[in-house]
């Protein structure tokens, strides 16, 4: 009952309330991103939603448009500014995703929406992470976030799909605040966020 109806109601009213409450913070970040990184303020990218259906996810920009002499964008680690690192470490860059939640494309809690190109690499078992609406935070995020190996992330995501309940969501919701406060698992060692997924030879 909760998974079919209650979760969406909670997402709609909670995201609407959070957008209203956090509006001054959101407007301040808009101004700061414009000053530090220029426009556009929002980073938009196609991500797979429930059943792999694409949607446009919104985030605050954290990288500059710095380019080399040939006009090519510099590597991510060279374009990620100190201000951008701050937004990522505090998860403030995720605030625009509340719009995705309000629109029903995301949930407050669920497996994080990854890149579209990863769909081609998933096993049937890994694809099960798309049996629910993706979330801003999730079971993998409160159990290691980007510091996890890919197989660990998928195991946690599929566990969430199999154990979805209001109590699991409440637990993840409160654990998220603790993880953001501690700033755990923001990046994987040697990467701006995490290494790219190129498929798995696992037996799942």
PDB file of C-alpha atoms in Angstrom:
ATOM      1  CA  UNK A   1       0.000   0.000   0.000  1.00  0.00           C
ATOM      2  CA  UNK A   2       2.771   2.417   0.947  1.00  0.00           C
ATOM      3  CA  UNK A   3       4.884   1.562  -2.129  1.00  0.00           C
ATOM      4  CA  UNK A   4       1.926   1.956  -4.515  1.00  0.00           C
ATOM      5  CA  UNK A   5       0.227   5.052  -3.117  1.00  0.00           C
ATOM      6  CA  UNK A   6       1.616   6.400   0.146  1.00  0.00           C
ATOM      7  CA  UNK A   7       5.178   6.958  -1.031  1.00  0.00           C
ATOM      8  CA  UNK A   8       4.106   9.242  -3.874  1.00  0.00           C
ATOM      9  CA  UNK A   9       1.869  11.289  -1.562  1.00  0.00           C
ATOM     10  CA  UNK A  10       4.704  11.699   0.919  1.00  0.00           C
ATOM     11  CA  UNK A  11       7.092  12.691  -1.888  1.00  0.00           C
ATOM     12  CA  UNK A  12       4.715  15.298  -3.318  1.00  0.00           C
ATOM     13  CA  UNK A  13       3.844  17.091  -0.096  1.00  0.00           C
ATOM     14  CA  UNK A  14       7.313  16.757   1.453  1.00  0.00           C
ATOM     15  CA  UNK A  15       9.087  18.107  -1.649  1.00  0.00           C
ATOM     16  CA  UNK A  16       6.603  20.987  -1.900  1.00  0.00           C
ATOM     17  CA  UNK A  17       7.142  21.847   1.771  1.00  0.00           C
ATOM     18  CA  UNK A  18      10.928  21.588   1.453  1.00  0.00           C
ATOM     19  CA  UNK A  19      10.974  23.807  -1.636  1.00  0.00           C
ATOM     20  CA  UNK A  20       9.026  26.488   0.228  1.00  0.00           C
ATOM     21  CA  UNK A  21      11.117  26.203   3.393  1.00  0.00           C
ATOM     22  CA  UNK A  22      14.433  26.155   1.535  1.00  0.00           C
ATOM     23  CA  UNK A  23      13.563  28.853  -1.004  1.00  0.00           C
ATOM     24  CA  UNK A  24      15.858  31.499   0.598  1.00  0.00           C
ATOM     25  CA  UNK A  25      18.768  29.002   0.570  1.00  0.00           C
ATOM     26  CA  UNK A  26      18.023  27.992  -3.028  1.00  0.00           C
ATOM     27  CA  UNK A  27      17.906  31.627  -4.174  1.00  0.00           C
ATOM     28  CA  UNK A  28      21.202  32.358  -2.394  1.00  0.00           C
ATOM     29  CA  UNK A  29      22.866  29.403  -4.109  1.00  0.00           C
ATOM     30  CA  UNK A  30      21.490  30.580  -7.473  1.00  0.00           C
ATOM     31  CA  UNK A  31      23.225  33.930  -6.946  1.00  0.00           C
ATOM     32  CA  UNK A  32      26.477  32.344  -5.747  1.00  0.00           C
ATOM     33  CA  UNK A  33      26.609  29.868  -8.644  1.00  0.00           C
ATOM     34  CA  UNK A  34      26.024  32.735 -11.076  1.00  0.00           C
ATOM     35  CA  UNK A  35      28.858  34.755  -9.504  1.00  0.00           C
ATOM     36  CA  UNK A  36      31.332  31.881  -9.190  1.00  0.00           C
ATOM     37  CA  UNK A  37      30.568  29.795 -12.264  1.00  0.00           C
ATOM     38  CA  UNK A  38      28.404  31.917 -14.545  1.00  0.00           C
ATOM     39  CA  UNK A  39      25.389  30.570 -16.393  1.00  0.00           C
ATOM     40  CA  UNK A  40      23.529  28.401 -16.716  1.00  0.00           C
ATOM     41  CA  UNK A  41      22.962  27.959 -13.001  1.00  0.00           C
ATOM     42  CA  UNK A  42      21.422  24.514 -13.363  1.00  0.00           C
ATOM     43  CA  UNK A  43      23.106  21.385 -14.662  1.00  0.00           C
ATOM     44  CA  UNK A  44      20.645  19.293 -16.667  1.00  0.00           C
ATOM     45  CA  UNK A  45      21.270  15.695 -17.672  1.00  0.00           C
ATOM     46  CA  UNK A  46      19.177  12.806 -18.923  1.00  0.00           C
ATOM     47  CA  UNK A  47      18.998  10.011 -16.359  1.00  0.00           C
ATOM     48  CA  UNK A  48      17.069   6.715 -16.273  1.00  0.00           C
ATOM     49  CA  UNK A  49      13.986   6.711 -14.066  1.00  0.00           C
ATOM     50  CA  UNK A  50      11.619   3.902 -13.167  1.00  0.00           C
ATOM     51  CA  UNK A  51      11.887   1.022 -15.661  1.00  0.00           C
ATOM     52  CA  UNK A  52      14.790   2.888 -17.264  1.00  0.00           C
ATOM     53  CA  UNK A  53      12.543   5.623 -18.718  1.00  0.00           C
ATOM     54  CA  UNK A  54      14.634   8.785 -19.338  1.00  0.00           C
ATOM     55  CA  UNK A  55      13.964  12.072 -17.560  1.00  0.00           C
ATOM     56  CA  UNK A  56      15.889  15.332 -17.162  1.00  0.00           C
ATOM     57  CA  UNK A  57      17.510  15.605 -13.752  1.00  0.00           C
ATOM     58  CA  UNK A  58      18.337  19.030 -12.297  1.00  0.00           C
ATOM     59  CA  UNK A  59      21.321  19.925 -10.126  1.00  0.00           C
ATOM     60  CA  UNK A  60      23.250  23.087  -9.354  1.00  0.00           C
ATOM     61  CA  UNK A  61      26.376  23.510 -11.457  1.00  0.00           C
ATOM     62  CA  UNK A  62      29.624  22.647  -9.696  1.00  0.00           C
ATOM     63  CA  UNK A  63      32.079  22.855 -12.610  1.00  0.00           C
ATOM     64  CA  UNK A  64      33.413  25.678 -14.724  1.00  0.00           C
ATOM     65  CA  UNK A  65      33.508  25.705 -18.528  1.00  0.00           C
ATOM     66  CA  UNK A  66      37.315  25.940 -18.627  1.00  0.00           C
ATOM     67  CA  UNK A  67      38.753  24.715 -21.948  1.00  0.00           C
ATOM     68  CA  UNK A  68      42.154  23.965 -23.428  1.00  0.00           C
ATOM     69  CA  UNK A  69      43.805  25.795 -26.335  1.00  0.00           C
ATOM     70  CA  UNK A  70      41.844  23.649 -28.817  1.00  0.00           C
ATOM     71  CA  UNK A  71      38.518  24.574 -27.228  1.00  0.00           C
ATOM     72  CA  UNK A  72      37.960  21.200 -25.533  1.00  0.00           C
ATOM     73  CA  UNK A  73      36.610  21.043 -22.002  1.00  0.00           C
ATOM     74  CA  UNK A  74      39.301  20.338 -19.424  1.00  0.00           C
ATOM     75  CA  UNK A  75      39.053  17.126 -17.328  1.00  0.00           C
ATOM     76  CA  UNK A  76      36.458  17.154 -14.544  1.00  0.00           C
ATOM     77  CA  UNK A  77      39.011  17.454 -11.752  1.00  0.00           C
ATOM     78  CA  UNK A  78      40.368  20.654 -13.320  1.00  0.00           C
ATOM     79  CA  UNK A  79      36.933  22.208 -13.763  1.00  0.00           C
ATOM     80  CA  UNK A  80      35.644  21.389 -10.272  1.00  0.00           C
ATOM     81  CA  UNK A  81      36.131  24.621  -8.335  1.00  0.00           C
ATOM     82  CA  UNK A  82      36.494  24.987  -4.536  1.00  0.00           C
ATOM     83  CA  UNK A  83      32.977  26.423  -4.502  1.00  0.00           C
ATOM     84  CA  UNK A  84      31.748  23.432  -6.483  1.00  0.00           C
ATOM     85  CA  UNK A  85      33.462  21.060  -4.053  1.00  0.00           C
ATOM     86  CA  UNK A  86      31.673  22.794  -1.189  1.00  0.00           C
ATOM     87  CA  UNK A  87      28.293  22.368  -2.884  1.00  0.00           C
ATOM     88  CA  UNK A  88      28.989  18.671  -3.445  1.00  0.00           C
ATOM     89  CA  UNK A  89      30.367  17.973   0.028  1.00  0.00           C
ATOM     90  CA  UNK A  90      27.268  19.529   1.642  1.00  0.00           C
ATOM     91  CA  UNK A  91      24.903  18.005  -0.963  1.00  0.00           C
ATOM     92  CA  UNK A  92      23.512  21.487  -1.644  1.00  0.00           C
ATOM     93  CA  UNK A  93      23.980  20.834  -5.363  1.00  0.00           C
ATOM     94  CA  UNK A  94      21.178  18.244  -5.057  1.00  0.00           C
ATOM     95  CA  UNK A  95      18.472  20.728  -3.978  1.00  0.00           C
ATOM     96  CA  UNK A  96      17.042  21.286  -7.515  1.00  0.00           C
ATOM     97  CA  UNK A  97      16.192  17.573  -7.592  1.00  0.00           C
ATOM     98  CA  UNK A  98      13.263  18.466  -5.336  1.00  0.00           C
ATOM     99  CA  UNK A  99      11.651  19.704  -8.566  1.00  0.00           C
ATOM    100  CA  UNK A 100      12.087  16.224 -10.033  1.00  0.00           C
ATOM    101  CA  UNK A 101      10.443  14.767  -6.931  1.00  0.00           C
ATOM    102  CA  UNK A 102       7.544  17.207  -7.179  1.00  0.00           C
ATOM    103  CA  UNK A 103       7.061  16.192 -10.818  1.00  0.00           C
ATOM    104  CA  UNK A 104       7.070  12.505  -9.951  1.00  0.00           C
ATOM    105  CA  UNK A 105      10.281  11.692 -11.845  1.00  0.00           C
ATOM    106  CA  UNK A 106      12.191  11.030  -8.635  1.00  0.00           C
ATOM    107  CA  UNK A 107      11.454  10.149  -5.030  1.00  0.00           C
ATOM    108  CA  UNK A 108      13.042  11.573  -1.917  1.00  0.00           C
ATOM    109  CA  UNK A 109      14.372   8.078  -1.261  1.00  0.00           C
ATOM    110  CA  UNK A 110      15.371   5.376  -3.734  1.00  0.00           C
ATOM    111  CA  UNK A 111      18.356   4.158  -5.773  1.00  0.00           C
ATOM    112  CA  UNK A 112      20.307   7.084  -7.205  1.00  0.00           C
ATOM    113  CA  UNK A 113      19.689   7.663 -10.936  1.00  0.00           C
ATOM    114  CA  UNK A 114      22.956   6.918 -12.713  1.00  0.00           C
ATOM    115  CA  UNK A 115      23.989   7.590 -16.327  1.00  0.00           C
ATOM    116  CA  UNK A 116      21.893   6.516 -19.307  1.00  0.00           C
ATOM    117  CA  UNK A 117      24.828   4.710 -20.910  1.00  0.00           C
ATOM    118  CA  UNK A 118      25.070   2.337 -17.942  1.00  0.00           C
ATOM    119  CA  UNK A 119      21.766   0.711 -18.944  1.00  0.00           C
ATOM    120  CA  UNK A 120      23.614  -1.199 -21.677  1.00  0.00           C
ATOM    121  CA  UNK A 121      25.943  -2.775 -19.116  1.00  0.00           C
ATOM    122  CA  UNK A 122      23.477  -3.952 -16.464  1.00  0.00           C
ATOM    123  CA  UNK A 123      22.731  -7.598 -15.837  1.00  0.00           C
ATOM    124  CA  UNK A 124      19.048  -8.479 -15.315  1.00  0.00           C
ATOM    125  CA  UNK A 125      19.685  -8.546 -11.576  1.00  0.00           C
ATOM    126  CA  UNK A 126      21.324  -5.086 -11.580  1.00  0.00           C
ATOM    127  CA  UNK A 127      18.486  -3.727 -13.712  1.00  0.00           C
ATOM    128  CA  UNK A 128      16.119  -4.463 -10.829  1.00  0.00           C
ATOM    129  CA  UNK A 129      17.271  -1.212  -9.229  1.00  0.00           C
ATOM    130  CA  UNK A 130      14.985   0.463 -11.780  1.00  0.00           C
ATOM    131  CA  UNK A 131      11.880  -1.324 -10.494  1.00  0.00           C
ATOM    132  CA  UNK A 132      11.269   1.653  -8.216  1.00  0.00           C
ATOM    133  CA  UNK A 133      11.420   5.422  -8.683  1.00  0.00           C
ATOM    134  CA  UNK A 134      15.005   6.716  -8.249  1.00  0.00           C
ATOM    135  CA  UNK A 135      15.746   8.915  -5.264  1.00  0.00           C
ATOM    136  CA  UNK A 136      17.744  11.881  -4.058  1.00  0.00           C
ATOM    137  CA  UNK A 137      19.144   9.675  -1.303  1.00  0.00           C
ATOM    138  CA  UNK A 138      19.021   5.931  -0.802  1.00  0.00           C
ATOM    139  CA  UNK A 139      20.249   2.851   1.033  1.00  0.00           C
ATOM    140  CA  UNK A 140      23.562   2.894  -0.853  1.00  0.00           C
ATOM    141  CA  UNK A 141      24.058   6.595  -0.073  1.00  0.00           C
ATOM    142  CA  UNK A 142      23.775   6.100   3.695  1.00  0.00           C
ATOM    143  CA  UNK A 143      26.008   3.020   3.542  1.00  0.00           C
ATOM    144  CA  UNK A 144      29.029   4.466   1.788  1.00  0.00           C
ATOM    145  CA  UNK A 145      27.886   6.634  -1.127  1.00  0.00           C
ATOM    146  CA  UNK A 146      30.596   7.075  -3.779  1.00  0.00           C
ATOM    147  CA  UNK A 147      33.249   5.296  -1.679  1.00  0.00           C
ATOM    148  CA  UNK A 148      31.522   1.966  -2.435  1.00  0.00           C
ATOM    149  CA  UNK A 149      32.501  -0.393  -5.214  1.00  0.00           C
ATOM    150  CA  UNK A 150      29.893  -0.798  -7.948  1.00  0.00           C
ATOM    151  CA  UNK A 151      28.856  -4.304  -6.901  1.00  0.00           C
ATOM    152  CA  UNK A 152      28.289  -3.078  -3.346  1.00  0.00           C
ATOM    153  CA  UNK A 153      26.092  -0.239  -4.611  1.00  0.00           C
ATOM    154  CA  UNK A 154      23.993  -2.584  -6.713  1.00  0.00           C
ATOM    155  CA  UNK A 155      23.556  -5.035  -3.837  1.00  0.00           C
ATOM    156  CA  UNK A 156      22.327  -2.224  -1.584  1.00  0.00           C
ATOM    157  CA  UNK A 157      20.029  -0.825  -4.289  1.00  0.00           C
ATOM    158  CA  UNK A 158      18.419  -4.199  -4.966  1.00  0.00           C
ATOM    159  CA  UNK A 159      18.090  -4.807  -1.218  1.00  0.00           C
ATOM    160  CA  UNK A 160      16.116  -1.565  -1.031  1.00  0.00           C
ATOM    161  CA  UNK A 161      13.822  -2.660  -3.877  1.00  0.00           C
ATOM    162  CA  UNK A 162      13.124  -5.932  -2.059  1.00  0.00           C
ATOM    163  CA  UNK A 163      12.610  -4.312   1.351  1.00  0.00           C
ATOM    164  CA  UNK A 164      10.886  -1.025   0.497  1.00  0.00           C
ATOM    165  CA  UNK A 165       8.715   0.145   3.378  1.00  0.00           C
ATOM    166  CA  UNK A 166       7.854   3.322   5.219  1.00  0.00           C
ATOM    167  CA  UNK A 167      10.164   2.285   8.072  1.00  0.00           C
ATOM    168  CA  UNK A 168      13.132   1.759   5.757  1.00  0.00           C
ATOM    169  CA  UNK A 169      12.473   5.164   4.161  1.00  0.00           C
ATOM    170  CA  UNK A 170      12.262   6.871   7.551  1.00  0.00           C
ATOM    171  CA  UNK A 171      15.553   5.270   8.597  1.00  0.00           C
ATOM    172  CA  UNK A 172      17.280   6.379   5.375  1.00  0.00           C
ATOM    173  CA  UNK A 173      15.831   9.894   5.719  1.00  0.00           C
ATOM    174  CA  UNK A 174      17.367  10.461   9.156  1.00  0.00           C
ATOM    175  CA  UNK A 175      20.638   8.668   8.362  1.00  0.00           C
ATOM    176  CA  UNK A 176      21.052  11.000   5.374  1.00  0.00           C
ATOM    177  CA  UNK A 177      21.303  14.057   7.637  1.00  0.00           C
ATOM    178  CA  UNK A 178      24.038  12.338   9.670  1.00  0.00           C
ATOM    179  CA  UNK A 179      25.978  11.363   6.526  1.00  0.00           C
ATOM    180  CA  UNK A 180      25.730  14.894   5.091  1.00  0.00           C
ATOM    181  CA  UNK A 181      26.894  16.321   8.427  1.00  0.00           C
ATOM    182  CA  UNK A 182      29.900  13.973   8.473  1.00  0.00           C
ATOM    183  CA  UNK A 183      30.504  14.442   4.712  1.00  0.00           C
ATOM    184  CA  UNK A 184      31.239  10.739   4.296  1.00  0.00           C
ATOM    185  CA  UNK A 185      31.795   8.989   0.973  1.00  0.00           C
ATOM    186  CA  UNK A 186      31.621  12.091  -1.205  1.00  0.00           C
ATOM    187  CA  UNK A 187      34.234  10.802  -3.634  1.00  0.00           C
ATOM    188  CA  UNK A 188      35.944   7.557  -4.490  1.00  0.00           C
ATOM    189  CA  UNK A 189      39.706   7.626  -4.033  1.00  0.00           C
ATOM    190  CA  UNK A 190      41.377   8.952  -7.173  1.00  0.00           C
ATOM    191  CA  UNK A 191      38.134  10.224  -8.749  1.00  0.00           C
ATOM    192  CA  UNK A 192      36.084  13.432  -8.737  1.00  0.00           C
ATOM    193  CA  UNK A 193      33.036  11.344  -7.776  1.00  0.00           C
ATOM    194  CA  UNK A 194      33.363   7.644  -8.649  1.00  0.00           C
ATOM    195  CA  UNK A 195      34.979   5.549 -11.343  1.00  0.00           C
ATOM    196  CA  UNK A 196      32.922   4.922 -14.460  1.00  0.00           C
ATOM    197  CA  UNK A 197      30.864   1.729 -14.562  1.00  0.00           C
ATOM    198  CA  UNK A 198      31.798  -0.497 -17.494  1.00  0.00           C
ATOM    199  CA  UNK A 199      29.854  -3.622 -16.685  1.00  0.00           C
ATOM    200  CA  UNK A 200      30.361  -6.465 -14.279  1.00  0.00           C
ATOM    201  CA  UNK A 201      31.369 -10.057 -14.620  1.00  0.00           C
ATOM    202  CA  UNK A 202      29.427 -10.945 -11.471  1.00  0.00           C
ATOM    203  CA  UNK A 203      27.111 -13.936 -11.323  1.00  0.00           C
ATOM    204  CA  UNK A 204      23.997 -11.941 -10.448  1.00  0.00           C
TER     205      UNK A 204
END
